[in-house]
Amino acid sequence: NICLDDQSSKAAKILVQGFQGLKTIRIHQEAICTEVVTAILSHHNTLSMIASFHPTANVFNSKEPRPLREEEDEDEEDDEEQELPFHYSQQQQQHQQQQQKQRERSDSDWIWQIIPRCCPRLNKIDFPTYEMDMDEAEKVPWACKDLFELRIRIRGLNTAAKIEKAINLWLKERDNSFKRTWLRHELEMASSKSDNESDNDNDNEKSDDEGQDNKKKRKWTKDNMKHVSKKLKADDDVGDDVGDVDAEVDVGSKQQKQKQKQQQQGDQVKDPQCDPSKDDVDKDQECDPPKDNADKDNGDANSVVDKSVKDQLADIVVIAEDDTSIEARVARHLLKLESLCSVWLGTRIYHSWEIIP
């Protein structure tokens, strides 16, 4: 641990040469400069806490945020009382002063932002006297994803109502992120289940097509054999004697009567939807029960589940994408720090497990 209240190069040399593996550094806000921050970064692999000296004891329990610009307002009044050069108008003087202050603020914001951007092991930032600019904070994400406690001020959140609104947005969206994760998991499970069922249906259809092709081949072979046998029989009939014609006619008439009798018996027994005299292919096509009813029911159920899950995902959105208010920007920044549990932005300390009214 080390405490710094000097902005000179001596403090930077002490940080670099006098210590190794620092975990905690407490420093005055006025002591932050390029040399000191560069020296702090020499301990970026071990630094877990960086803090400043608290101005008052009850800074973390106040109804309204304390103003941080009182000294600057007094300086502005003193500057107005000073005598201006003859070649400078009052408006030009004020414009130059404002530009100078903006440059100083941007420099301090950029310098301070280097610490959370380059120190991945930080779990506590305690700077109640620092006012962070969201424009600078949104340029580069912070590397300290395991940050547990954050105590800073944010430019633009200057009332208790704004701070409470930003905290409520953060807590609600944090709670909804867990719900969205669970709903997305349910949606992925339902979609994977429907994909597996469709793959099984495709495999069954493919096997059915192969079986029908084999049946058609067998039918074609049987038809050819019947045709060949009939032709051979006809040739044998032509080569018979003339005296056997009457006997063949009698035999043919008997066979015809037997066929008619069999057809009559078949008409009485056969199912009107299933004809046993047809080939195997016709039986498979006409006698099979409909297969699409169960698949249709499953598809309807899956579609209903997907629709309900998507509706729930759409209903739990708290922060709109086009919301550019300072409260929404702060909430988005806090949501990127998934391990964050304690936040102070000017009034009191809020915790991630608090119940949202």
PDB file of C-alpha atoms in Angstrom, residues 57-278:
ATOM      1  CA  ALA A  57     -16.792  11.448   6.579  1.00  0.00           C
ATOM      2  CA  ASN A  58     -20.435  11.364   5.433  1.00  0.00           C
ATOM      3  CA  VAL A  59     -19.722  11.695   1.726  1.00  0.00           C
ATOM      4  CA  PHE A  60     -21.307   8.282   1.006  1.00  0.00           C
ATOM      5  CA  ASN A  61     -24.592   9.048   2.753  1.00  0.00           C
ATOM      6  CA  SER A  62     -26.141  12.295   1.535  1.00  0.00           C
ATOM      7  CA  LYS A  63     -29.545  13.197   0.168  1.00  0.00           C
ATOM      8  CA  GLU A  64     -28.165  15.373  -2.630  1.00  0.00           C
ATOM      9  CA  PRO A  65     -24.800  15.140  -4.431  1.00  0.00           C
ATOM     10  CA  ARG A  66     -22.211  17.642  -3.274  1.00  0.00           C
ATOM     11  CA  PRO A  67     -21.176  20.246  -5.849  1.00  0.00           C
ATOM     12  CA  LEU A  68     -17.625  19.741  -7.086  1.00  0.00           C
ATOM     13  CA  ARG A  69     -17.213  23.070  -8.874  1.00  0.00           C
ATOM     14  CA  GLU A  70     -17.451  25.549  -5.997  1.00  0.00           C
ATOM     15  CA  GLU A  71     -13.818  26.608  -6.259  1.00  0.00           C
ATOM     16  CA  GLU A  72     -14.107  27.047 -10.021  1.00  0.00           C
ATOM     17  CA  ASP A  73     -17.157  29.293  -9.601  1.00  0.00           C
ATOM     18  CA  GLU A  74     -15.214  31.476  -7.151  1.00  0.00           C
ATOM     19  CA  ASP A  75     -12.310  31.633  -9.595  1.00  0.00           C
ATOM     20  CA  GLU A  76     -14.660  32.739 -12.351  1.00  0.00           C
ATOM     21  CA  GLU A  77     -15.942  35.593 -10.145  1.00  0.00           C
ATOM     22  CA  ASP A  78     -12.369  36.669  -9.413  1.00  0.00           C
ATOM     23  CA  ASP A  79     -11.520  36.568 -13.119  1.00  0.00           C
ATOM     24  CA  GLU A  80     -14.468  38.791 -13.945  1.00  0.00           C
ATOM     25  CA  GLU A  81     -13.247  41.391 -11.431  1.00  0.00           C
ATOM     26  CA  GLN A  82      -9.752  41.438 -12.980  1.00  0.00           C
ATOM     27  CA  GLU A  83      -8.912  44.171 -15.437  1.00  0.00           C
ATOM     28  CA  LEU A  84      -8.906  42.906 -19.046  1.00  0.00           C
ATOM     29  CA  PRO A  85      -6.280  43.889 -21.647  1.00  0.00           C
ATOM     30  CA  PHE A  86      -7.290  46.732 -23.936  1.00  0.00           C
ATOM     31  CA  HIS A  87      -7.136  44.562 -27.086  1.00  0.00           C
ATOM     32  CA  TYR A  88      -9.385  41.851 -25.558  1.00  0.00           C
ATOM     33  CA  SER A  89     -13.113  42.223 -25.216  1.00  0.00           C
ATOM     34  CA  GLN A  90     -14.962  40.673 -22.290  1.00  0.00           C
ATOM     35  CA  GLN A  91     -16.554  37.978 -24.469  1.00  0.00           C
ATOM     36  CA  GLN A  92     -13.192  36.968 -25.936  1.00  0.00           C
ATOM     37  CA  GLN A  93     -11.693  36.698 -22.472  1.00  0.00           C
ATOM     38  CA  GLN A  94     -14.532  34.494 -21.226  1.00  0.00           C
ATOM     39  CA  HIS A  95     -14.310  32.332 -24.338  1.00  0.00           C
ATOM     40  CA  GLN A  96     -10.586  31.759 -23.816  1.00  0.00           C
ATOM     41  CA  GLN A  97     -11.108  30.886 -20.170  1.00  0.00           C
ATOM     42  CA  GLN A  98     -13.804  28.370 -21.047  1.00  0.00           C
ATOM     43  CA  GLN A  99     -11.611  26.743 -23.689  1.00  0.00           C
ATOM     44  CA  GLN A 100      -8.723  26.491 -21.235  1.00  0.00           C
ATOM     45  CA  LYS A 101     -10.921  24.807 -18.630  1.00  0.00           C
ATOM     46  CA  GLN A 102     -12.330  22.377 -21.202  1.00  0.00           C
ATOM     47  CA  ARG A 103      -8.806  21.381 -22.236  1.00  0.00           C
ATOM     48  CA  GLU A 104      -7.829  20.819 -18.618  1.00  0.00           C
ATOM     49  CA  ARG A 105     -10.925  18.719 -18.009  1.00  0.00           C
ATOM     50  CA  SER A 106     -10.397  16.615 -21.130  1.00  0.00           C
ATOM     51  CA  ASP A 107      -6.746  16.061 -20.211  1.00  0.00           C
ATOM     52  CA  SER A 108      -7.636  14.950 -16.687  1.00  0.00           C
ATOM     53  CA  ASP A 109     -10.441  12.706 -18.005  1.00  0.00           C
ATOM     54  CA  TRP A 110      -8.167  11.087 -20.571  1.00  0.00           C
ATOM     55  CA  ILE A 111      -5.374  10.572 -18.034  1.00  0.00           C
ATOM     56  CA  TRP A 112      -7.677   9.071 -15.407  1.00  0.00           C
ATOM     57  CA  GLN A 113      -9.380   6.732 -17.903  1.00  0.00           C
ATOM     58  CA  ILE A 114      -6.045   5.041 -18.618  1.00  0.00           C
ATOM     59  CA  ILE A 115      -6.137   3.338 -15.203  1.00  0.00           C
ATOM     60  CA  PRO A 116      -9.339   1.234 -15.618  1.00  0.00           C
ATOM     61  CA  ARG A 117      -8.529   0.629 -19.282  1.00  0.00           C
ATOM     62  CA  CYS A 118      -5.119  -0.910 -18.543  1.00  0.00           C
ATOM     63  CA  CYS A 119      -5.505  -2.550 -15.103  1.00  0.00           C
ATOM     64  CA  PRO A 120      -7.471  -5.803 -15.542  1.00  0.00           C
ATOM     65  CA  ARG A 121      -7.222  -6.885 -11.875  1.00  0.00           C
ATOM     66  CA  LEU A 122      -8.914  -3.816 -10.415  1.00  0.00           C
ATOM     67  CA  ASN A 123     -11.847  -4.707  -8.168  1.00  0.00           C
ATOM     68  CA  LYS A 124     -12.369  -1.366  -6.407  1.00  0.00           C
ATOM     69  CA  ILE A 125     -12.291   2.246  -7.641  1.00  0.00           C
ATOM     70  CA  ASP A 126     -12.909   4.779  -4.871  1.00  0.00           C
ATOM     71  CA  PHE A 127     -12.717   8.344  -6.246  1.00  0.00           C
ATOM     72  CA  PRO A 128     -15.587  10.411  -4.781  1.00  0.00           C
ATOM     73  CA  THR A 129     -13.916  13.650  -5.861  1.00  0.00           C
ATOM     74  CA  TYR A 130     -13.537  12.623  -9.509  1.00  0.00           C
ATOM     75  CA  GLU A 131     -16.260  13.532 -12.026  1.00  0.00           C
ATOM     76  CA  MET A 132     -16.133  11.188 -15.034  1.00  0.00           C
ATOM     77  CA  ASP A 133     -17.103  12.304 -18.520  1.00  0.00           C
ATOM     78  CA  MET A 134     -19.194   9.654 -20.320  1.00  0.00           C
ATOM     79  CA  ASP A 135     -17.975  10.814 -23.740  1.00  0.00           C
ATOM     80  CA  GLU A 136     -14.437   9.830 -22.766  1.00  0.00           C
ATOM     81  CA  ALA A 137     -15.513   6.665 -20.934  1.00  0.00           C
ATOM     82  CA  GLU A 138     -17.411   5.326 -23.968  1.00  0.00           C
ATOM     83  CA  LYS A 139     -14.440   5.606 -26.337  1.00  0.00           C
ATOM     84  CA  VAL A 140     -12.550   2.563 -25.018  1.00  0.00           C
ATOM     85  CA  PRO A 141     -14.040  -0.212 -22.813  1.00  0.00           C
ATOM     86  CA  TRP A 142     -12.619  -0.854 -19.380  1.00  0.00           C
ATOM     87  CA  ALA A 143     -10.375  -3.871 -18.902  1.00  0.00           C
ATOM     88  CA  CYS A 144     -11.387  -4.433 -15.264  1.00  0.00           C
ATOM     89  CA  LYS A 145     -14.320  -6.770 -15.921  1.00  0.00           C
ATOM     90  CA  ASP A 146     -14.144  -8.105 -12.343  1.00  0.00           C
ATOM     91  CA  LEU A 147     -14.708  -4.679 -10.786  1.00  0.00           C
ATOM     92  CA  PHE A 148     -16.678  -5.188  -7.569  1.00  0.00           C
ATOM     93  CA  GLU A 149     -17.053  -1.665  -6.170  1.00  0.00           C
ATOM     94  CA  LEU A 150     -17.282   1.698  -7.965  1.00  0.00           C
ATOM     95  CA  ARG A 151     -17.438   5.087  -6.234  1.00  0.00           C
ATOM     96  CA  ILE A 152     -17.168   8.057  -8.576  1.00  0.00           C
ATOM     97  CA  ARG A 153     -19.174  11.037  -9.783  1.00  0.00           C
ATOM     98  CA  ILE A 154     -20.453  11.354 -13.345  1.00  0.00           C
ATOM     99  CA  ARG A 155     -20.823  14.628 -15.184  1.00  0.00           C
ATOM    100  CA  GLY A 156     -24.499  15.272 -15.837  1.00  0.00           C
ATOM    101  CA  LEU A 157     -25.851  13.290 -12.865  1.00  0.00           C
ATOM    102  CA  ASN A 158     -26.062  16.336 -10.619  1.00  0.00           C
ATOM    103  CA  THR A 159     -29.352  15.574  -8.842  1.00  0.00           C
ATOM    104  CA  ALA A 160     -30.587  12.729  -6.668  1.00  0.00           C
ATOM    105  CA  ALA A 161     -33.465  12.027  -9.081  1.00  0.00           C
ATOM    106  CA  LYS A 162     -31.106  11.494 -12.029  1.00  0.00           C
ATOM    107  CA  ILE A 163     -28.823   9.267  -9.980  1.00  0.00           C
ATOM    108  CA  GLU A 164     -31.735   7.155  -8.760  1.00  0.00           C
ATOM    109  CA  LYS A 165     -33.100   6.806 -12.304  1.00  0.00           C
ATOM    110  CA  ALA A 166     -29.722   5.628 -13.624  1.00  0.00           C
ATOM    111  CA  ILE A 167     -29.386   3.113 -10.777  1.00  0.00           C
ATOM    112  CA  ASN A 168     -32.911   1.777 -11.328  1.00  0.00           C
ATOM    113  CA  LEU A 169     -32.220   1.295 -15.040  1.00  0.00           C
ATOM    114  CA  TRP A 170     -29.030  -0.581 -14.191  1.00  0.00           C
ATOM    115  CA  LEU A 171     -30.727  -2.846 -11.627  1.00  0.00           C
ATOM    116  CA  LYS A 172     -33.736  -3.628 -13.849  1.00  0.00           C
ATOM    117  CA  GLU A 173     -31.640  -4.336 -16.926  1.00  0.00           C
ATOM    118  CA  ARG A 174     -29.239  -6.442 -14.857  1.00  0.00           C
ATOM    119  CA  ASP A 175     -32.158  -8.543 -13.604  1.00  0.00           C
ATOM    120  CA  ASN A 176     -33.588  -8.836 -17.110  1.00  0.00           C
ATOM    121  CA  SER A 177     -30.258  -9.967 -18.539  1.00  0.00           C
ATOM    122  CA  PHE A 178     -30.531 -13.186 -16.507  1.00  0.00           C
ATOM    123  CA  LYS A 179     -34.084 -13.679 -17.787  1.00  0.00           C
ATOM    124  CA  ARG A 180     -32.973 -13.138 -21.387  1.00  0.00           C
ATOM    125  CA  THR A 181     -30.168 -15.658 -20.968  1.00  0.00           C
ATOM    126  CA  TRP A 182     -32.625 -18.284 -19.701  1.00  0.00           C
ATOM    127  CA  LEU A 183     -35.184 -17.548 -22.454  1.00  0.00           C
ATOM    128  CA  ARG A 184     -32.528 -17.722 -25.175  1.00  0.00           C
ATOM    129  CA  HIS A 185     -31.471 -21.099 -23.776  1.00  0.00           C
ATOM    130  CA  GLU A 186     -35.087 -22.289 -23.972  1.00  0.00           C
ATOM    131  CA  LEU A 187     -35.369 -21.013 -27.549  1.00  0.00           C
ATOM    132  CA  GLU A 188     -32.172 -22.804 -28.582  1.00  0.00           C
ATOM    133  CA  MET A 189     -33.387 -26.047 -27.003  1.00  0.00           C
ATOM    134  CA  ALA A 190     -36.723 -25.822 -28.843  1.00  0.00           C
ATOM    135  CA  SER A 191     -35.060 -25.054 -32.178  1.00  0.00           C
ATOM    136  CA  SER A 192     -32.546 -27.909 -31.783  1.00  0.00           C
ATOM    137  CA  LYS A 193     -35.390 -30.296 -30.939  1.00  0.00           C
ATOM    138  CA  SER A 194     -37.341 -29.281 -34.057  1.00  0.00           C
ATOM    139  CA  ASP A 195     -34.188 -29.648 -36.189  1.00  0.00           C
ATOM    140  CA  ASN A 196     -33.627 -33.191 -34.881  1.00  0.00           C
ATOM    141  CA  GLU A 197     -37.235 -34.127 -35.620  1.00  0.00           C
ATOM    142  CA  SER A 198     -36.993 -32.772 -39.167  1.00  0.00           C
ATOM    143  CA  ASP A 199     -33.751 -34.721 -39.722  1.00  0.00           C
ATOM    144  CA  ASN A 200     -35.438 -37.933 -38.542  1.00  0.00           C
ATOM    145  CA  ASP A 201     -38.398 -37.287 -40.845  1.00  0.00           C
ATOM    146  CA  ASN A 202     -36.046 -36.785 -43.786  1.00  0.00           C
ATOM    147  CA  ASP A 203     -34.267 -40.057 -42.991  1.00  0.00           C
ATOM    148  CA  ASN A 204     -37.591 -41.911 -42.792  1.00  0.00           C
ATOM    149  CA  GLU A 205     -38.754 -40.438 -46.100  1.00  0.00           C
ATOM    150  CA  LYS A 206     -35.479 -41.427 -47.712  1.00  0.00           C
ATOM    151  CA  SER A 207     -35.780 -45.021 -46.474  1.00  0.00           C
ATOM    152  CA  ASP A 208     -39.414 -45.151 -47.672  1.00  0.00           C
ATOM    153  CA  ASP A 209     -38.359 -43.967 -51.125  1.00  0.00           C
ATOM    154  CA  GLU A 210     -35.653 -46.625 -51.280  1.00  0.00           C
ATOM    155  CA  GLY A 211     -38.159 -49.316 -50.258  1.00  0.00           C
ATOM    156  CA  GLN A 212     -40.624 -48.193 -52.938  1.00  0.00           C
ATOM    157  CA  ASP A 213     -37.868 -48.309 -55.562  1.00  0.00           C
ATOM    158  CA  ASN A 214     -37.012 -51.878 -54.544  1.00  0.00           C
ATOM    159  CA  LYS A 215     -40.693 -52.883 -54.715  1.00  0.00           C
ATOM    160  CA  LYS A 216     -40.994 -51.370 -58.176  1.00  0.00           C
ATOM    161  CA  LYS A 217     -37.948 -53.338 -59.296  1.00  0.00           C
ATOM    162  CA  ARG A 218     -39.434 -56.562 -57.907  1.00  0.00           C
ATOM    163  CA  LYS A 219     -42.757 -55.830 -59.610  1.00  0.00           C
ATOM    164  CA  TRP A 220     -41.006 -55.195 -62.939  1.00  0.00           C
ATOM    165  CA  THR A 221     -39.187 -58.546 -62.617  1.00  0.00           C
ATOM    166  CA  LYS A 222     -42.449 -60.409 -61.823  1.00  0.00           C
ATOM    167  CA  ASP A 223     -44.231 -58.801 -64.777  1.00  0.00           C
ATOM    168  CA  ASN A 224     -41.420 -59.808 -67.135  1.00  0.00           C
ATOM    169  CA  MET A 225     -41.487 -63.386 -65.837  1.00  0.00           C
ATOM    170  CA  LYS A 226     -45.285 -63.553 -66.316  1.00  0.00           C
ATOM    171  CA  HIS A 227     -44.945 -62.203 -69.838  1.00  0.00           C
ATOM    172  CA  VAL A 228     -42.239 -64.747 -70.696  1.00  0.00           C
ATOM    173  CA  SER A 229     -44.231 -67.627 -69.210  1.00  0.00           C
ATOM    174  CA  LYS A 230     -47.365 -66.584 -71.160  1.00  0.00           C
ATOM    175  CA  LYS A 231     -45.367 -66.424 -74.377  1.00  0.00           C
ATOM    176  CA  LEU A 232     -43.863 -69.859 -73.793  1.00  0.00           C
ATOM    177  CA  LYS A 233     -47.309 -71.263 -73.005  1.00  0.00           C
ATOM    178  CA  ALA A 234     -48.721 -69.760 -76.205  1.00  0.00           C
ATOM    179  CA  ASP A 235     -45.921 -71.333 -78.206  1.00  0.00           C
ATOM    180  CA  ASP A 236     -46.649 -74.695 -76.602  1.00  0.00           C
ATOM    181  CA  ASP A 237     -50.373 -74.335 -77.384  1.00  0.00           C
ATOM    182  CA  VAL A 238     -49.642 -73.645 -81.068  1.00  0.00           C
ATOM    183  CA  GLY A 239     -47.501 -76.789 -81.285  1.00  0.00           C
ATOM    184  CA  ASP A 240     -50.275 -79.076 -79.873  1.00  0.00           C
ATOM    185  CA  ASP A 241     -52.414 -81.348 -82.096  1.00  0.00           C
ATOM    186  CA  VAL A 242     -55.744 -80.219 -83.478  1.00  0.00           C
ATOM    187  CA  GLY A 243     -57.502 -83.006 -81.599  1.00  0.00           C
ATOM    188  CA  ASP A 244     -56.586 -81.445 -78.220  1.00  0.00           C
ATOM    189  CA  VAL A 245     -58.345 -78.112 -78.944  1.00  0.00           C
ATOM    190  CA  ASP A 246     -61.631 -79.192 -77.318  1.00  0.00           C
ATOM    191  CA  ALA A 247     -59.842 -80.388 -74.191  1.00  0.00           C
ATOM    192  CA  GLU A 248     -57.982 -77.071 -73.923  1.00  0.00           C
ATOM    193  CA  VAL A 249     -61.228 -75.164 -74.343  1.00  0.00           C
ATOM    194  CA  ASP A 250     -62.769 -77.172 -71.496  1.00  0.00           C
ATOM    195  CA  VAL A 251     -59.748 -76.572 -69.309  1.00  0.00           C
ATOM    196  CA  GLY A 252     -59.803 -72.864 -70.168  1.00  0.00           C
ATOM    197  CA  SER A 253     -63.498 -72.582 -69.333  1.00  0.00           C
ATOM    198  CA  LYS A 254     -62.908 -74.285 -65.975  1.00  0.00           C
ATOM    199  CA  GLN A 255     -60.036 -71.910 -65.196  1.00  0.00           C
ATOM    200  CA  GLN A 256     -62.174 -68.922 -66.153  1.00  0.00           C
ATOM    201  CA  LYS A 257     -64.973 -70.081 -63.844  1.00  0.00           C
ATOM    202  CA  GLN A 258     -62.510 -70.517 -60.988  1.00  0.00           C
ATOM    203  CA  LYS A 259     -61.162 -66.983 -61.545  1.00  0.00           C
ATOM    204  CA  GLN A 260     -64.660 -65.518 -61.529  1.00  0.00           C
ATOM    205  CA  LYS A 261     -65.487 -67.366 -58.310  1.00  0.00           C
ATOM    206  CA  GLN A 262     -62.288 -66.080 -56.662  1.00  0.00           C
ATOM    207  CA  GLN A 263     -63.064 -62.523 -57.759  1.00  0.00           C
ATOM    208  CA  GLN A 264     -66.564 -62.725 -56.237  1.00  0.00           C
ATOM    209  CA  GLN A 265     -65.166 -63.986 -52.946  1.00  0.00           C
ATOM    210  CA  GLY A 266     -62.500 -61.247 -52.984  1.00  0.00           C
ATOM    211  CA  ASP A 267     -65.091 -58.515 -53.539  1.00  0.00           C
ATOM    212  CA  GLN A 268     -66.989 -59.641 -50.431  1.00  0.00           C
ATOM    213  CA  VAL A 269     -63.877 -59.699 -48.193  1.00  0.00           C
ATOM    214  CA  LYS A 270     -61.735 -56.809 -49.424  1.00  0.00           C
ATOM    215  CA  ASP A 271     -61.640 -53.414 -47.735  1.00  0.00           C
ATOM    216  CA  PRO A 272     -62.977 -50.562 -49.851  1.00  0.00           C
ATOM    217  CA  GLN A 273     -59.890 -48.490 -48.989  1.00  0.00           C
ATOM    218  CA  CYS A 274     -57.411 -51.334 -49.386  1.00  0.00           C
ATOM    219  CA  ASP A 275     -57.523 -53.632 -52.428  1.00  0.00           C
ATOM    220  CA  PRO A 276     -55.544 -56.904 -51.861  1.00  0.00           C
ATOM    221  CA  SER A 277     -55.513 -57.654 -55.607  1.00  0.00           C
ATOM    222  CA  LYS A 278     -53.264 -54.676 -56.207  1.00  0.00           C
TER     223      LYS A 278
END
